[in-house]
Amino acid sequence: MKTTQNSENLDRPELTAYALGELDAAQNAEMSAWLEQHPDADVELDHITALAAALESTAELPTYRLHPHQRQAVLAGPQRVRELVAAASSAQRAASLQRQRLMARRVSQFAAAAAVTIGAFYAGTHFGSPSVAPVAAVTKETPKPIAEAKPTPVLAAVDKLPAKLEPATAPTLVSSDTLVKPKSVVLKPMLPIAVAKPGPVVTPSVITASVPNVTPVVAEVTKTARGPVTKIFSQPFTSTSKGAVASVSLRPSETRPTPPKAASPVLGAPLPLNQSNKPPAPRSNKSPELLIHAWKAEVTACPWDESRRLVRLVLQVPGEQPAASSADNAYPLHVAFDPNYVRSYRLLAQRATTPATMDAAAVHVAWYEVTPNGNAIEGSPRNLGHVTLPGARFTTQAMSPFDGSSLQILDRSAKWQASREDFLFESAVVGFGLLLKGEKDIGQLDHSLVLSLAEKSLTDDRTGERAKFVKLVKQAQQSTGL
Amino acid sequence: MSQFNAQSEASALVRESMELYESQLIAYAATLLNGDLERARDVVQDTFLRLYLAEPEKVRENVKAWLYTVCRNRAFDVLRKDIRLTFAEDEVLHTYSDQRPDPSLAADTHELYDRAWELLESLSENQQEVIRLKFLHHQSYKDIARVTGLSIGNVGFLMHVGLKKLRDLLQLELNDHSTSPQ
């Protein structure tokens, strides 16, 4: 009985929707809670996920194209549509004239009948007895008064009609007859079209990264929906014996939230970034100070290589501030690793999240992988290095004035298993990125480990993005056969 | 001037949509038209032409769902006008679904999954369509609802029942294979 009840409980469309990532945040949370109370549903969930992954991985759509003449017809569309509209309006005119002519014919028939009747009445009255001849005489004369009768304008209009009226053409594209026939149209070359998916406001996000002693380079410009953008780097380890300082450039303009749209946009006259119509102030050579709300450094064991340490640097930067008003403003985040404790390091990834609103904060994250040199004393915290951000200050008075060398990267020998869920999830994303890039020297990193990390972070999946990520990794795992 | 802008905007939208969805739409229309690729092309051509008549501002936000909706309606228009052909194609389809699977394909569960798309033919038309739209055309429940005119709840139910039935069919094949003589 219990089994039946359980199986009935598990037979829920919501479970399928959950597995397919179709629930909204609230429903997702509700479903997660339900799943916690029904551990037997995990098997069902796994089955659905496996089948969905199989369907997606084996889904193959052959590539089809329209025939060349069909493509030409579509690409010459505006002209073709104009022709159709013109044809429709001429058909309407013709139909209108046809209706008028029909009405005129009926009126003339009625008038003729009336004239015959009146003529017969007159003949009967004047000649006393009915006779065929007078009636015939009257009948012969009927066309004249009829032609001069009331419908004259209509008849005149009918006279002006063309000898042959074209048949009415369907005014819409619904009929299969209106499917476009091939036309000899010279095609212009196709323009490259940027992929634009429907969604929230598109915000350009530029990730800038630099390697030690190398001028910062704009990696790429990615147009994406508002949300985190992660850039995974492929870099070899850098030895600390060279005394180099790792550096990441922060460009607050890149995470500046999109200002609200103007009520009446003016073509060809883009507003300045500060949304003011005033002329821009003369540029100063000195960049404004970068305001930051907070920053922190976290260090744990590296999940894919226990002999290394994983460092995450997080900065909260106000989205709307003077430093964000110019794309030229870049602030180097220097990371100096201590050679006493660190043998080598490499930048793994950088992420920048644009805030949803103007008054919220952007989040900049940088991930480093560090190889300790083994000088640390077991059980005691060690300072792997420090982070500086010249030209910046805190927004909070309590921490002001800003001490550019105050952020220490303290390694307290934390294990990655004890990390918070957001750390685990992000490390899974970074690991997956390394796999996708085919990065070398990644220890035990594989899809299973990425899945293991990501699945540990699912209890706090408010937006459902983590479940989607897990699904994605499973698909990738299946497709690679690992 | 504004008319010119609207036209160029519509042209850009059509070009962009063709680039992105031409192949997918033909495949989708062909499915609805029982594999008739030529008529599927006609339907898709007509769909893109209709895009010129739509207001770009209203369509651009979800042009994919719009195209699928129009394409689907046009395909059904065509089907309604050619009932005889539809019956003929249905007979072919039934013959096809009556065929027993090739036992060599059912070597293990993984290989069975490859048969999932073939077994899909055994499901009801509604279930097939929502599953195809979801997994072949990457449409969300919301978009599927918009395209098919069903409610989101109905889409979820059809998806759930369809996937469940598909799993049962796969399981059945697996059992058949495991009990069949070597």
XYZ file of C-alpha atoms in Angstrom:
664
model
C 0.000 0.000 0.000
C 2.775 2.253 0.965
C 4.583 1.468 -2.249
C 1.511 2.333 -4.273
C 1.111 5.570 -2.431
C 4.774 6.361 -2.941
C 4.669 5.583 -6.605
C 1.606 7.804 -6.913
C 3.436 10.540 -5.100
C 6.388 10.221 -7.404
C 4.241 10.415 -10.506
C 4.263 14.192 -10.560
C 4.618 16.428 -13.601
C 6.391 18.886 -11.299
C 9.178 16.382 -10.833
C 9.689 16.196 -14.579
C 9.566 19.980 -14.835
C 12.123 20.193 -12.019
C 14.432 17.767 -13.766
C 14.128 19.743 -16.985
C 14.825 23.053 -15.257
C 11.376 24.426 -16.053
C 10.338 25.576 -12.596
C 10.712 29.112 -11.377
C 12.728 29.913 -8.277
C 9.851 29.528 -5.815
C 8.648 26.272 -7.336
C 12.207 25.061 -7.455
C 12.698 25.703 -3.760
C 9.408 23.989 -3.001
C 10.415 20.989 -5.061
C 13.821 20.815 -3.416
C 12.141 20.740 -0.039
C 9.782 18.034 -1.229
C 12.680 15.991 -2.537
C 14.391 16.204 0.817
C 11.309 14.666 2.406
C 11.063 12.005 -0.285
C 14.501 10.510 -0.775
C 12.945 7.693 -2.796
C 12.158 10.310 -5.448
C 15.864 10.652 -6.206
C 15.793 7.491 -8.293
C 12.824 8.770 -10.251
C 14.555 12.081 -10.718
C 17.688 10.339 -11.930
C 15.683 8.369 -14.468
C 14.015 11.456 -15.841
C 17.306 13.333 -15.977
C 19.032 10.429 -17.683
C 16.343 10.109 -20.327
C 16.261 13.862 -20.893
C 20.035 13.919 -21.228
C 19.868 10.991 -23.623
C 17.231 12.684 -25.735
C 19.220 15.873 -25.871
C 22.509 14.195 -26.599
C 21.084 12.025 -29.353
C 18.900 14.753 -30.825
C 20.019 15.404 -34.335
C 18.390 17.812 -36.672
C 19.552 17.491 -40.233
C 20.430 20.756 -41.893
C 17.837 21.927 -44.347
C 17.823 25.005 -46.505
C 15.206 26.677 -48.594
C 15.692 26.353 -52.315
C 17.661 29.251 -53.800
C 14.609 30.716 -55.485
C 12.715 30.546 -52.210
C 15.516 32.305 -50.381
C 15.581 34.981 -53.037
C 11.858 35.433 -52.710
C 12.084 35.818 -48.951
C 15.052 38.151 -49.044
C 13.302 40.262 -51.643
C 10.444 40.258 -49.198
C 9.630 43.957 -48.841
C 9.245 44.263 -52.605
C 7.191 41.091 -52.759
C 4.990 42.191 -49.889
C 4.456 45.559 -51.633
C 3.388 43.705 -54.749
C 0.975 41.621 -52.752
C -0.468 44.677 -51.044
C -0.798 46.435 -54.415
C -2.457 43.368 -55.882
C -4.796 43.210 -52.932
C -5.798 46.871 -53.263
C -6.337 46.604 -57.038
C -8.391 43.493 -56.419
C -10.449 45.422 -53.909
C -10.992 48.210 -56.459
C -12.001 45.681 -59.083
C -14.357 43.958 -56.697
C -15.901 47.291 -55.775
C -16.470 48.178 -59.445
C -17.902 44.745 -60.072
C -20.378 45.258 -57.260
C -21.348 48.641 -58.680
C -21.903 47.176 -62.139
C -24.037 44.385 -60.739
C -26.145 46.869 -58.851
C -26.517 49.022 -61.957
C -27.644 46.006 -63.931
C -30.269 45.149 -61.333
C -31.472 48.733 -61.207
C -31.745 48.853 -64.991
C -33.658 45.578 -65.009
C -36.007 46.925 -62.389
C -36.404 50.179 -64.286
C -37.121 48.309 -67.497
C -39.772 46.227 -65.820
C -41.283 49.347 -64.292
C -41.241 51.125 -67.666
C -42.969 48.193 -69.338
C -45.589 48.171 -66.626
C -46.132 51.924 -66.861
C -46.196 51.766 -70.673
C -48.792 49.012 -70.577
C -50.841 51.076 -68.156
C -50.654 54.115 -70.478
C -51.505 52.025 -73.501
C -54.486 50.534 -71.741
C -55.637 53.953 -70.619
C -55.228 55.753 -73.977
C -56.208 53.061 -76.418
C -59.023 51.503 -74.486
C -58.349 47.877 -75.229
C -55.129 45.895 -74.845
C -53.118 45.580 -78.004
C -49.770 44.021 -78.623
C -48.497 46.612 -81.040
C -48.556 49.703 -78.783
C -46.919 47.799 -76.009
C -44.246 46.670 -78.398
C -43.792 50.242 -79.451
C -43.399 51.350 -75.879
C -40.995 48.550 -75.233
C -38.781 49.646 -78.047
C -38.491 53.073 -76.539
C -37.752 51.931 -72.989
C -33.984 51.922 -73.260
C -33.888 55.675 -73.750
C -35.718 56.775 -70.583
C -33.923 54.045 -68.636
C -30.572 55.265 -69.802
C -31.467 58.709 -68.651
C -32.882 57.520 -65.372
C -31.346 57.749 -61.906
C -28.551 55.192 -62.221
C -26.803 57.294 -64.794
C -23.660 57.934 -62.744
C -23.298 54.249 -62.049
C -23.667 53.356 -65.672
C -21.188 56.014 -66.563
C -18.761 54.491 -64.136
C -19.394 51.087 -65.609
C -18.640 52.419 -69.044
C -15.215 53.434 -67.810
C -14.400 49.930 -66.642
C -11.651 48.146 -68.479
C -12.734 45.555 -70.948
C -11.407 42.729 -68.808
C -11.255 42.712 -65.060
C -8.502 40.747 -63.390
C -9.694 38.089 -61.001
C -9.613 39.044 -57.369
C -6.414 38.095 -55.624
C -6.459 36.935 -52.033
C -5.336 39.892 -49.979
C -3.441 37.826 -47.466
C -0.610 35.354 -47.573
C -2.766 32.622 -46.132
C -3.653 30.878 -49.321
C -1.137 28.473 -50.706
C -1.655 30.187 -54.026
C 0.130 33.160 -52.655
C 3.287 31.264 -51.885
C 5.903 33.289 -53.588
C 6.845 32.331 -57.054
C 10.453 32.536 -58.073
C 11.517 35.924 -59.243
C 14.726 37.029 -60.779
C 16.027 39.201 -58.003
C 19.631 40.126 -57.601
C 20.613 39.229 -54.117
C 22.773 41.414 -52.030
C 25.382 39.562 -50.026
C 24.151 38.437 -46.647
C 25.334 40.552 -43.824
C 26.811 38.849 -40.820
C 24.168 38.740 -38.156
C 24.921 38.743 -34.502
C 23.112 36.097 -32.530
C 20.508 37.908 -30.513
C 18.324 35.887 -28.226
C 15.188 37.307 -26.751
C 15.726 38.091 -23.140
C 16.691 40.820 -20.760
C 18.541 43.929 -21.720
C 21.813 43.148 -23.393
C 24.788 44.470 -21.595
C 28.271 44.391 -22.997
C 30.650 42.722 -20.617
C 34.330 42.941 -21.202
C 36.688 40.847 -19.246
C 40.181 42.094 -19.023
C 42.932 40.005 -17.703
C 46.622 40.235 -17.644
C 49.444 37.938 -16.846
C 52.378 39.116 -14.775
C 54.585 41.652 -16.507
C 52.309 41.741 -19.488
C 50.265 44.713 -20.549
C 46.608 44.075 -19.815
C 44.842 42.843 -22.888
C 41.163 43.008 -23.623
C 40.361 39.353 -23.930
C 37.109 39.626 -25.778
C 33.892 41.524 -25.890
C 30.948 39.354 -25.137
C 27.399 40.508 -25.549
C 25.358 38.643 -23.064
C 22.292 38.872 -20.946
C 22.704 40.485 -17.573
C 24.401 38.023 -15.307
C 27.758 36.629 -14.411
C 30.313 36.274 -17.151
C 33.134 33.919 -16.471
C 36.389 33.920 -18.336
C 38.548 30.876 -17.965
C 42.233 31.345 -18.568
C 44.769 28.923 -19.886
C 47.970 29.923 -18.279
C 51.003 28.021 -17.124
C 52.104 28.262 -13.534
C 54.286 31.256 -12.759
C 57.118 30.768 -10.352
C 57.209 33.194 -7.418
C 61.006 33.119 -7.527
C 60.793 35.634 -10.331
C 59.266 38.094 -7.928
C 56.415 38.807 -10.297
C 53.133 40.193 -9.096
C 49.954 38.811 -10.527
C 47.648 41.499 -11.764
C 44.042 41.647 -12.833
C 42.567 44.830 -14.205
C 39.211 45.903 -12.839
C 37.158 48.012 -15.214
C 34.131 49.243 -13.309
C 32.522 50.559 -16.485
C 32.150 46.995 -17.678
C 29.946 46.028 -14.782
C 28.039 49.252 -14.713
C 24.307 48.519 -14.749
C 22.400 49.592 -17.810
C 20.835 52.968 -17.133
C 17.078 53.194 -17.618
C 16.039 54.015 -21.147
C 15.231 57.591 -22.029
C 11.559 58.294 -22.625
C 12.084 59.459 -26.184
C 15.294 58.245 -27.715
C 16.803 60.567 -30.268
C 18.329 58.872 -33.260
C 21.871 59.794 -33.982
C 22.291 61.615 -30.719
C 23.365 59.148 -28.059
C 23.277 60.503 -24.571
C 26.484 60.572 -22.611
C 26.919 57.884 -20.053
C 25.888 60.088 -17.185
C 22.544 60.627 -18.930
C 22.999 64.344 -18.895
C 22.508 66.682 -21.793
C 25.215 68.924 -20.492
C 28.430 68.981 -22.461
C 30.978 66.554 -21.059
C 33.354 67.969 -18.562
C 36.942 68.291 -19.705
C 38.763 65.059 -19.064
C 41.153 64.864 -16.256
C 44.278 62.823 -16.599
C 43.713 61.479 -13.144
C 41.151 58.691 -12.848
C 38.623 59.045 -10.075
C 39.014 56.845 -7.050
C 37.479 53.424 -7.288
C 34.973 52.863 -4.534
C 34.620 49.369 -3.212
C 32.184 48.062 -0.645
C 34.212 45.087 0.507
C 36.727 42.487 -0.485
C 37.903 39.181 0.814
C 40.246 36.315 0.025
C 39.341 32.678 0.582
C 41.752 29.777 0.448
C 40.978 26.078 0.474
C 42.563 22.902 -0.730
C 42.238 22.494 -4.472
C 39.553 19.869 -5.158
C 41.405 18.416 -8.142
C 44.840 18.464 -6.604
C 45.065 18.288 -2.821
C 48.683 19.378 -2.927
C 47.639 22.786 -4.226
C 45.543 25.601 -2.837
C 42.652 27.342 -4.470
C 42.345 31.086 -3.900
C 39.227 33.115 -4.551
C 39.323 36.901 -4.409
C 35.963 38.630 -4.234
C 35.343 42.370 -4.509
C 32.045 44.168 -4.225
C 32.114 47.315 -6.311
C 29.242 49.829 -6.474
C 27.771 49.708 -9.935
C 27.113 53.426 -10.159
C 30.121 55.552 -9.301
C 32.374 58.126 -10.980
C 34.975 55.491 -11.816
C 32.394 53.641 -13.911
C 31.636 56.566 -16.155
C 34.638 56.054 -18.388
C 35.667 52.919 -20.171
C 39.274 54.067 -19.901
C 39.308 53.737 -16.156
C 41.091 50.542 -15.214
C 42.320 49.635 -11.765
C 44.995 46.990 -11.357
C 44.335 44.436 -8.677
C 47.820 43.339 -7.697
C 48.247 39.956 -6.101
C 51.691 39.403 -4.641
C 52.358 35.844 -3.517
C 54.935 35.237 -0.837
C 57.780 33.076 -2.192
C 58.313 31.748 1.334
C 55.082 29.833 1.103
C 54.171 29.793 -2.593
C 56.283 28.121 -5.230
C 54.099 28.936 -8.221
C 50.641 30.164 -9.114
C 48.351 30.649 -12.051
C 45.248 32.665 -12.779
C 42.392 30.275 -13.486
C 39.395 32.457 -14.083
C 37.854 35.838 -13.630
C 34.199 36.616 -13.294
C 32.316 39.871 -13.311
C 28.661 40.200 -12.436
C 26.699 43.246 -13.437
C 24.238 44.325 -10.767
C 20.569 44.238 -11.602
C 19.940 47.769 -10.408
C 21.871 50.999 -10.380
C 22.228 51.062 -6.614
C 23.411 47.473 -6.261
C 27.000 46.294 -6.301
C 28.888 44.497 -9.011
C 30.929 41.497 -7.973
C 34.395 40.854 -9.347
C 35.927 37.471 -8.669
C 39.357 36.137 -9.512
C 40.476 32.546 -9.039
C 44.078 31.471 -8.563
C 45.626 28.076 -8.171
C 48.674 28.068 -5.939
C 51.394 25.512 -5.381
C 52.786 25.802 -1.836
C 56.481 25.205 -1.353
C 56.001 23.091 1.742
C 57.499 25.502 4.246
C 54.280 25.957 6.157
C 53.984 24.715 9.708
C 51.134 22.262 9.995
C 48.116 23.673 11.778
C 49.190 27.307 11.777
C 47.766 29.876 9.347
C 50.159 31.218 6.783
C 50.030 34.306 4.722
C 50.221 33.303 1.082
C 50.471 36.898 -0.031
C 48.572 40.123 -0.165
C 46.336 42.020 -2.497
C 46.554 45.700 -3.324
C 44.256 47.895 -5.340
C 45.881 51.299 -6.011
C 43.532 54.208 -6.473
C 40.705 52.673 -4.503
C 38.966 53.325 -1.217
C 36.187 51.768 0.779
C 32.731 53.255 0.747
C 32.189 52.421 4.413
C 33.503 54.925 6.901
C 34.388 52.201 9.358
C 37.069 50.882 7.069
C 38.206 54.165 5.673
C 40.774 55.355 4.837
C 41.562 52.595 2.418
C 44.711 50.695 3.161
C 46.004 49.461 -0.154
C 47.956 46.599 1.382
C 45.486 45.440 3.956
C 44.024 42.357 2.332
C 46.030 39.363 3.379
C 45.587 36.002 1.710
C 45.499 33.830 4.773
C 45.585 30.099 4.334
C 44.095 28.344 7.344
C 44.460 24.896 5.815
C 40.751 24.728 5.091
C 39.476 21.745 3.203
C 37.333 22.293 0.180
C 34.691 19.907 1.523
C 34.017 22.391 4.313
C 33.501 25.324 1.967
C 30.233 27.141 1.508
C 27.957 26.116 -1.316
C 28.628 29.162 -3.442
C 32.350 28.460 -3.278
C 31.802 24.842 -4.252
C 29.551 25.773 -7.122
C 31.927 28.363 -8.497
C 34.879 26.017 -8.189
C 32.833 23.483 -10.159
C 32.245 26.085 -12.856
C 35.937 26.943 -12.958
C 36.842 23.267 -13.117
C 34.364 22.671 -15.923
C 35.852 25.596 -17.809
C 39.318 24.101 -17.472
C 38.008 20.818 -18.833
C 36.350 22.529 -21.760
C 39.543 24.370 -22.581
C 41.519 21.159 -22.445
C 43.792 22.648 -19.816
C 46.778 20.569 -18.788
C 48.069 19.951 -15.317
C 44.634 19.608 -13.749
C 45.273 16.695 -11.419
C 42.177 14.591 -10.752
C 39.817 17.004 -12.442
C 37.169 15.304 -14.547
C 33.437 15.547 -15.142
C 32.657 13.385 -12.138
C 34.525 15.697 -9.825
C 32.831 18.737 -11.346
C 29.473 17.049 -10.842
C 30.361 16.105 -7.316
C 31.245 19.716 -6.496
C 28.173 21.147 -8.185
C 25.772 18.669 -6.646
C 26.984 19.628 -3.180
C 25.731 23.142 -3.864
C 22.167 22.344 -4.878
C 20.461 22.958 -1.552
C 20.749 26.705 -2.011
C 19.802 26.841 -5.666
C 17.339 29.717 -5.570
C 17.440 30.550 -9.256
C 17.758 27.018 -10.553
C 20.984 27.845 -12.368
C 22.946 25.249 -10.436
C 20.567 22.463 -11.399
C 20.894 23.567 -14.986
C 24.655 23.507 -14.679
C 24.550 19.971 -13.269
C 22.399 18.950 -16.185
C 24.811 20.534 -18.611
C 27.798 18.770 -17.099
C 25.977 15.451 -17.235
C 25.286 15.982 -20.892
C 28.901 16.872 -21.515
C 30.006 13.850 -19.561
C 27.755 11.611 -21.560
C 28.781 13.082 -24.865
C 32.451 12.635 -24.078
C 31.802 9.092 -22.929
C 33.512 9.639 -19.605
C 11.401 57.897 -43.314
C 9.869 55.907 -40.457
C 8.336 53.524 -42.974
C 11.762 53.021 -44.482
C 13.218 52.343 -41.042
C 10.471 49.865 -40.273
C 11.101 48.081 -43.554
C 14.825 47.861 -43.039
C 14.233 46.672 -39.499
C 11.861 44.006 -40.733
C 14.349 42.966 -43.398
C 17.100 42.667 -40.825
C 14.847 40.629 -38.580
C 13.942 38.281 -41.422
C 17.572 37.814 -42.440
C 18.572 37.197 -38.866
C 15.733 34.757 -38.310
C 16.514 32.891 -41.501
C 20.090 32.522 -40.458
C 19.113 31.136 -37.080
C 15.956 29.162 -37.613
C 15.636 28.239 -41.272
C 16.835 24.679 -40.884
C 15.041 24.049 -37.601
C 11.768 25.341 -38.976
C 11.968 23.193 -42.090
C 12.639 20.156 -39.923
C 9.731 21.045 -37.662
C 7.352 21.668 -40.555
C 8.471 18.438 -42.205
C 7.569 16.578 -39.025
C 4.100 18.092 -39.042
C 3.728 17.433 -42.771
C 4.611 13.765 -42.463
C 8.078 14.178 -43.833
C 7.142 16.167 -46.923
C 10.222 18.356 -47.198
C 9.103 20.280 -50.250
C 5.893 21.427 -48.686
C 7.776 22.092 -45.479
C 10.009 24.467 -47.424
C 6.972 26.201 -48.890
C 5.505 26.606 -45.436
C 8.728 27.995 -44.028
C 9.108 30.392 -46.945
C 5.605 31.642 -46.295
C 6.376 31.926 -42.587
C 9.351 34.180 -43.243
C 7.322 36.298 -45.649
C 4.690 36.773 -42.983
C 7.388 38.071 -40.707
C 7.582 41.156 -42.922
C 3.974 41.901 -42.100
C 4.499 41.624 -38.352
C 5.574 44.569 -36.255
C 9.255 44.038 -35.474
C 8.987 45.601 -32.000
C 6.321 43.137 -30.974
C 7.867 40.102 -32.584
C 11.543 40.626 -31.866
C 11.228 39.794 -28.195
C 10.351 36.213 -28.915
C 10.759 35.741 -32.613
C 11.534 32.068 -32.272
C 8.198 31.214 -30.673
C 6.445 33.481 -33.180
C 8.030 31.692 -36.130
C 7.210 28.275 -34.748
C 3.615 29.293 -34.102
C 3.087 30.652 -37.614
C 4.909 27.717 -39.159
C 2.754 25.278 -37.231
C -0.481 26.998 -38.203
C 0.555 27.129 -41.857
C 1.496 23.463 -41.819
C -1.919 22.558 -40.433
C -3.557 24.767 -43.075
C -1.743 22.778 -45.710
C -2.678 19.488 -44.072
C -6.332 20.440 -43.919
C -6.312 21.122 -47.646
C -4.800 17.761 -48.445
C -6.548 15.212 -46.314
C -6.087 12.385 -48.740
C -2.346 12.694 -48.724
C -2.318 12.849 -44.928
C -4.213 9.579 -44.712
C -1.790 7.976 -47.096
C 1.184 9.181 -45.082
C -0.439 8.002 -41.876
C -0.665 4.523 -43.282
C 3.009 4.602 -44.069
C 3.757 5.793 -40.557
C 1.680 3.038 -38.971
C 3.467 0.477 -41.065
C 6.742 1.946 -39.897
C 5.790 1.883 -36.224
C 4.645 -1.688 -36.452
C 8.134 -2.792 -37.365
C 9.967 -4.581 -34.615
C 13.207 -2.999 -33.480
C 16.428 -4.409 -34.718
C 17.696 -6.566 -31.802
C 21.268 -5.576 -32.497
C 20.402 -2.025 -31.538
C 19.275 -3.084 -28.083
C 22.653 -4.205 -26.879
C 22.538 -2.184 -23.692
C 20.736 0.720 -22.100
C 23.025 3.281 -23.647
C 22.329 2.023 -27.099
C 18.678 1.830 -26.226
C 18.669 5.532 -25.646
C 19.543 5.943 -29.286
C 16.232 4.286 -30.011
C 14.340 6.788 -27.921
C 13.694 9.016 -30.919
C 12.393 6.075 -32.914
C 10.146 4.950 -30.083
C 8.793 8.454 -29.871
C 6.606 7.591 -32.839
C 4.588 5.329 -30.538
C 3.449 8.250 -28.419
C 0.424 10.404 -29.078
C 0.887 13.288 -31.479
C 0.634 15.851 -28.696
C 3.255 14.093 -26.620
C 5.544 13.746 -29.615
C 5.257 17.387 -30.436
C 6.056 18.733 -26.980
C 9.003 16.360 -26.647
C 10.337 17.332 -30.066
C 9.923 21.010 -29.344
C 11.697 20.610 -26.031
C 14.631 18.430 -26.974
C 15.087 19.026 -30.689
C 14.143 22.666 -30.870
C 15.178 23.688 -27.358
C 11.927 25.416 -26.476
C 10.891 26.102 -22.902
C 7.504 25.009 -21.552
C 6.353 28.588 -21.932
C 7.351 28.764 -25.576
C 5.878 25.350 -26.300
C 2.621 26.543 -24.781
C 2.715 29.611 -26.985
C 3.437 27.612 -30.121
C 0.898 24.891 -29.564
C -1.807 26.965 -27.925
C -1.831 24.660 -24.910
C -1.543 25.854 -21.336
C 1.825 25.523 -19.603
C 0.238 22.999 -17.252
C -0.899 20.912 -20.197
C 2.557 21.055 -21.715
C 4.062 19.897 -18.414
C 1.571 17.056 -18.164
C 2.123 15.925 -21.752
C 5.873 16.056 -21.261
C 5.662 14.089 -18.030
C 3.387 11.399 -19.423
C 5.297 11.244 -22.703
C 8.674 10.788 -21.042
C 7.244 8.225 -18.668
C 5.789 6.255 -21.545
C 9.066 6.491 -23.401
C 10.896 5.116 -20.389
C 8.444 2.243 -20.177
C 8.977 1.455 -23.847
C 12.726 1.521 -23.424
C 12.476 -0.697 -20.372
C 10.299 -3.100 -22.322
C 12.867 -3.332 -25.065
C 15.606 -3.876 -22.530
C 13.625 -6.696 -20.913
C 12.864 -8.250 -24.294
C 16.509 -8.162 -25.121
C 17.621 -9.674 -21.830
C 15.139 -12.575 -22.102
C 15.702 -13.258 -25.779
C 17.903 -16.275 -26.641
C 21.483 -15.455 -27.464
